């Protein structure tokens, strides 16, 4: 499984949690640092960021991809729309949560969000 990480680095403990929840190992992690200029349109900045992933059109459509989305909602929304266009479906995404009373603060993997299943279920409710 390929992990596209648009957020903080994944710790070894988080990696174990991800692999346990996904039922498969992470074969490769591509870390893409998200630093957008708020005074410029986000679309072209996202295009440049995704170009740094180095994936071919074939890889976007055939790789088993898991996404750790950026925390800024506007960038995350554009990213998910773009990835759907490249992949042909909504990618599964990580949801991290703070570990209660942890000092210093740290995060654990709460779940893997199956966006495609959620989309399909919502279509049935129309």
PDB file of C-alpha atoms in Angstrom:
ATOM      1  CA  UNK A   1       0.000   0.000   0.000  1.00  0.00           C
ATOM      2  CA  UNK A   2       1.224   3.487  -0.857  1.00  0.00           C
ATOM      3  CA  UNK A   3       0.756   6.140   1.824  1.00  0.00           C
ATOM      4  CA  UNK A   4       0.418   9.689   0.521  1.00  0.00           C
ATOM      5  CA  UNK A   5       1.189  11.818   3.560  1.00  0.00           C
ATOM      6  CA  UNK A   6       0.175  15.480   3.400  1.00  0.00           C
ATOM      7  CA  UNK A   7       0.595  16.009   7.139  1.00  0.00           C
ATOM      8  CA  UNK A   8       3.074  15.384   9.956  1.00  0.00           C
ATOM      9  CA  UNK A   9       5.524  12.489   9.716  1.00  0.00           C
ATOM     10  CA  UNK A  10       4.085   9.089  10.609  1.00  0.00           C
ATOM     11  CA  UNK A  11       5.641   7.547  13.720  1.00  0.00           C
ATOM     12  CA  UNK A  12       6.530   3.844  13.946  1.00  0.00           C
ATOM     13  CA  UNK A  13       3.584   3.315  16.344  1.00  0.00           C
ATOM     14  CA  UNK A  14       1.186   5.025  13.914  1.00  0.00           C
ATOM     15  CA  UNK A  15       2.581   2.924  11.066  1.00  0.00           C
ATOM     16  CA  UNK A  16       1.795  -0.245  13.012  1.00  0.00           C
ATOM     17  CA  UNK A  17      -1.735   1.018  13.723  1.00  0.00           C
ATOM     18  CA  UNK A  18      -2.291   1.843  10.037  1.00  0.00           C
ATOM     19  CA  UNK A  19      -1.058  -1.554   8.857  1.00  0.00           C
ATOM     20  CA  UNK A  20      -3.209  -3.329  11.437  1.00  0.00           C
ATOM     21  CA  UNK A  21      -6.347  -1.390  10.461  1.00  0.00           C
ATOM     22  CA  UNK A  22      -5.692  -1.713   6.719  1.00  0.00           C
ATOM     23  CA  UNK A  23      -4.720  -5.374   6.866  1.00  0.00           C
ATOM     24  CA  UNK A  24      -1.723  -4.716   4.650  1.00  0.00           C
ATOM     25  CA  UNK A  25       1.741  -3.238   4.945  1.00  0.00           C
ATOM     26  CA  UNK A  26       2.861   0.187   3.787  1.00  0.00           C
ATOM     27  CA  UNK A  27       5.261  -0.486   0.927  1.00  0.00           C
ATOM     28  CA  UNK A  28       6.074   3.171   0.332  1.00  0.00           C
ATOM     29  CA  UNK A  29       5.331   6.544   1.909  1.00  0.00           C
ATOM     30  CA  UNK A  30       5.416   9.720  -0.124  1.00  0.00           C
ATOM     31  CA  UNK A  31       5.558  12.762   2.150  1.00  0.00           C
ATOM     32  CA  UNK A  32       4.361  15.965   0.528  1.00  0.00           C
ATOM     33  CA  UNK A  33       4.833  19.065   2.685  1.00  0.00           C
ATOM     34  CA  UNK A  34       1.805  21.344   2.390  1.00  0.00           C
ATOM     35  CA  UNK A  35       2.692  25.033   2.636  1.00  0.00           C
ATOM     36  CA  UNK A  36       0.284  27.089   0.560  1.00  0.00           C
ATOM     37  CA  UNK A  37       0.372  30.853   0.021  1.00  0.00           C
ATOM     38  CA  UNK A  38      -3.007  32.161   1.176  1.00  0.00           C
ATOM     39  CA  UNK A  39      -2.686  35.161  -1.167  1.00  0.00           C
ATOM     40  CA  UNK A  40      -2.558  32.924  -4.253  1.00  0.00           C
ATOM     41  CA  UNK A  41      -5.179  30.559  -5.740  1.00  0.00           C
ATOM     42  CA  UNK A  42      -4.959  27.088  -4.225  1.00  0.00           C
ATOM     43  CA  UNK A  43      -5.622  25.122  -7.454  1.00  0.00           C
ATOM     44  CA  UNK A  44      -2.249  25.791  -9.115  1.00  0.00           C
ATOM     45  CA  UNK A  45      -0.462  25.225  -5.801  1.00  0.00           C
ATOM     46  CA  UNK A  46      -2.142  21.840  -5.458  1.00  0.00           C
ATOM     47  CA  UNK A  47      -1.154  20.956  -9.037  1.00  0.00           C
ATOM     48  CA  UNK A  48       2.486  21.727  -8.212  1.00  0.00           C
ATOM     49  CA  UNK A  49       2.303  19.737  -4.978  1.00  0.00           C
ATOM     50  CA  UNK A  50       0.836  16.651  -6.664  1.00  0.00           C
ATOM     51  CA  UNK A  51       3.421  16.837  -9.444  1.00  0.00           C
ATOM     52  CA  UNK A  52       6.004  16.250  -6.690  1.00  0.00           C
ATOM     53  CA  UNK A  53       4.364  12.902  -5.887  1.00  0.00           C
ATOM     54  CA  UNK A  54       6.019  11.566  -9.036  1.00  0.00           C
ATOM     55  CA  UNK A  55       3.210   9.124  -9.851  1.00  0.00           C
ATOM     56  CA  UNK A  56       2.261   8.251 -13.412  1.00  0.00           C
ATOM     57  CA  UNK A  57      -1.340   8.234 -14.633  1.00  0.00           C
ATOM     58  CA  UNK A  58      -1.197   4.436 -14.488  1.00  0.00           C
ATOM     59  CA  UNK A  59       0.030   4.456 -10.876  1.00  0.00           C
ATOM     60  CA  UNK A  60      -2.732   6.859  -9.793  1.00  0.00           C
ATOM     61  CA  UNK A  61      -5.259   4.367 -11.166  1.00  0.00           C
ATOM     62  CA  UNK A  62      -3.706   1.065 -10.095  1.00  0.00           C
ATOM     63  CA  UNK A  63      -1.776   1.589  -6.851  1.00  0.00           C
ATOM     64  CA  UNK A  64      -3.425   0.835  -3.516  1.00  0.00           C
ATOM     65  CA  UNK A  65      -3.324   4.378  -2.094  1.00  0.00           C
ATOM     66  CA  UNK A  66      -4.097   5.567   1.429  1.00  0.00           C
ATOM     67  CA  UNK A  67      -4.134   9.312   2.150  1.00  0.00           C
ATOM     68  CA  UNK A  68      -3.156  11.220   5.273  1.00  0.00           C
ATOM     69  CA  UNK A  69      -4.827  14.532   4.344  1.00  0.00           C
ATOM     70  CA  UNK A  70      -3.622  18.022   5.225  1.00  0.00           C
ATOM     71  CA  UNK A  71      -5.329  19.647   8.179  1.00  0.00           C
ATOM     72  CA  UNK A  72      -6.433  22.845   6.398  1.00  0.00           C
ATOM     73  CA  UNK A  73      -9.951  22.069   5.215  1.00  0.00           C
ATOM     74  CA  UNK A  74      -9.837  24.047   1.969  1.00  0.00           C
ATOM     75  CA  UNK A  75      -6.703  22.264   0.775  1.00  0.00           C
ATOM     76  CA  UNK A  76      -8.109  18.890   1.874  1.00  0.00           C
ATOM     77  CA  UNK A  77     -11.313  19.482  -0.099  1.00  0.00           C
ATOM     78  CA  UNK A  78      -9.420  20.352  -3.285  1.00  0.00           C
ATOM     79  CA  UNK A  79      -7.083  17.415  -2.753  1.00  0.00           C
ATOM     80  CA  UNK A  80      -9.885  14.858  -2.426  1.00  0.00           C
ATOM     81  CA  UNK A  81     -11.640  16.213  -5.536  1.00  0.00           C
ATOM     82  CA  UNK A  82      -8.375  16.064  -7.498  1.00  0.00           C
ATOM     83  CA  UNK A  83      -7.506  12.571  -6.303  1.00  0.00           C
ATOM     84  CA  UNK A  84     -10.971  11.307  -7.258  1.00  0.00           C
ATOM     85  CA  UNK A  85     -10.373  12.620 -10.755  1.00  0.00           C
ATOM     86  CA  UNK A  86      -6.950  10.975 -11.012  1.00  0.00           C
ATOM     87  CA  UNK A  87      -7.902   7.675  -9.343  1.00  0.00           C
ATOM     88  CA  UNK A  88     -11.524   7.229 -10.425  1.00  0.00           C
ATOM     89  CA  UNK A  89     -12.767   6.797  -6.855  1.00  0.00           C
ATOM     90  CA  UNK A  90     -12.475   8.460  -3.465  1.00  0.00           C
ATOM     91  CA  UNK A  91      -9.331   7.297  -1.664  1.00  0.00           C
ATOM     92  CA  UNK A  92      -9.437   5.991   1.898  1.00  0.00           C
ATOM     93  CA  UNK A  93      -8.123   8.571   4.376  1.00  0.00           C
ATOM     94  CA  UNK A  94      -6.591   8.443   7.824  1.00  0.00           C
ATOM     95  CA  UNK A  95      -8.204  10.097  10.827  1.00  0.00           C
ATOM     96  CA  UNK A  96      -5.800  10.819  13.647  1.00  0.00           C
ATOM     97  CA  UNK A  97      -6.822  11.865  17.168  1.00  0.00           C
ATOM     98  CA  UNK A  98      -4.901  13.213  20.136  1.00  0.00           C
ATOM     99  CA  UNK A  99      -3.869  10.720  22.787  1.00  0.00           C
ATOM    100  CA  UNK A 100      -5.669  11.738  25.981  1.00  0.00           C
ATOM    101  CA  UNK A 101      -3.437  13.376  28.600  1.00  0.00           C
ATOM    102  CA  UNK A 102      -0.267  12.720  26.595  1.00  0.00           C
ATOM    103  CA  UNK A 103       2.653  15.030  27.362  1.00  0.00           C
ATOM    104  CA  UNK A 104       4.060  16.086  25.034  1.00  0.00           C
ATOM    105  CA  UNK A 105       0.998  15.949  22.794  1.00  0.00           C
ATOM    106  CA  UNK A 106       0.928  13.012  20.383  1.00  0.00           C
ATOM    107  CA  UNK A 107      -1.558  11.456  18.028  1.00  0.00           C
ATOM    108  CA  UNK A 108      -2.820   7.960  17.324  1.00  0.00           C
ATOM    109  CA  UNK A 109      -4.653   6.535  14.343  1.00  0.00           C
ATOM    110  CA  UNK A 110      -8.379   6.581  15.131  1.00  0.00           C
ATOM    111  CA  UNK A 111      -9.671   4.977  11.935  1.00  0.00           C
ATOM    112  CA  UNK A 112      -9.382   4.703   8.192  1.00  0.00           C
ATOM    113  CA  UNK A 113     -12.245   6.570   6.566  1.00  0.00           C
ATOM    114  CA  UNK A 114     -13.670   4.696   3.587  1.00  0.00           C
ATOM    115  CA  UNK A 115     -14.835   7.705   1.568  1.00  0.00           C
ATOM    116  CA  UNK A 116     -15.944   5.648  -1.426  1.00  0.00           C
ATOM    117  CA  UNK A 117     -18.192   3.439   0.719  1.00  0.00           C
ATOM    118  CA  UNK A 118     -19.623   6.549   2.354  1.00  0.00           C
ATOM    119  CA  UNK A 119     -20.303   8.074  -1.060  1.00  0.00           C
ATOM    120  CA  UNK A 120     -21.951   4.887  -2.316  1.00  0.00           C
ATOM    121  CA  UNK A 121     -24.165   4.666   0.781  1.00  0.00           C
ATOM    122  CA  UNK A 122     -25.200   8.300   0.382  1.00  0.00           C
ATOM    123  CA  UNK A 123     -26.218   7.662  -3.239  1.00  0.00           C
ATOM    124  CA  UNK A 124     -28.663   5.024  -2.009  1.00  0.00           C
ATOM    125  CA  UNK A 125     -30.319   7.642   0.198  1.00  0.00           C
ATOM    126  CA  UNK A 126     -31.193   9.927  -2.735  1.00  0.00           C
TER     127      UNK A 126
END
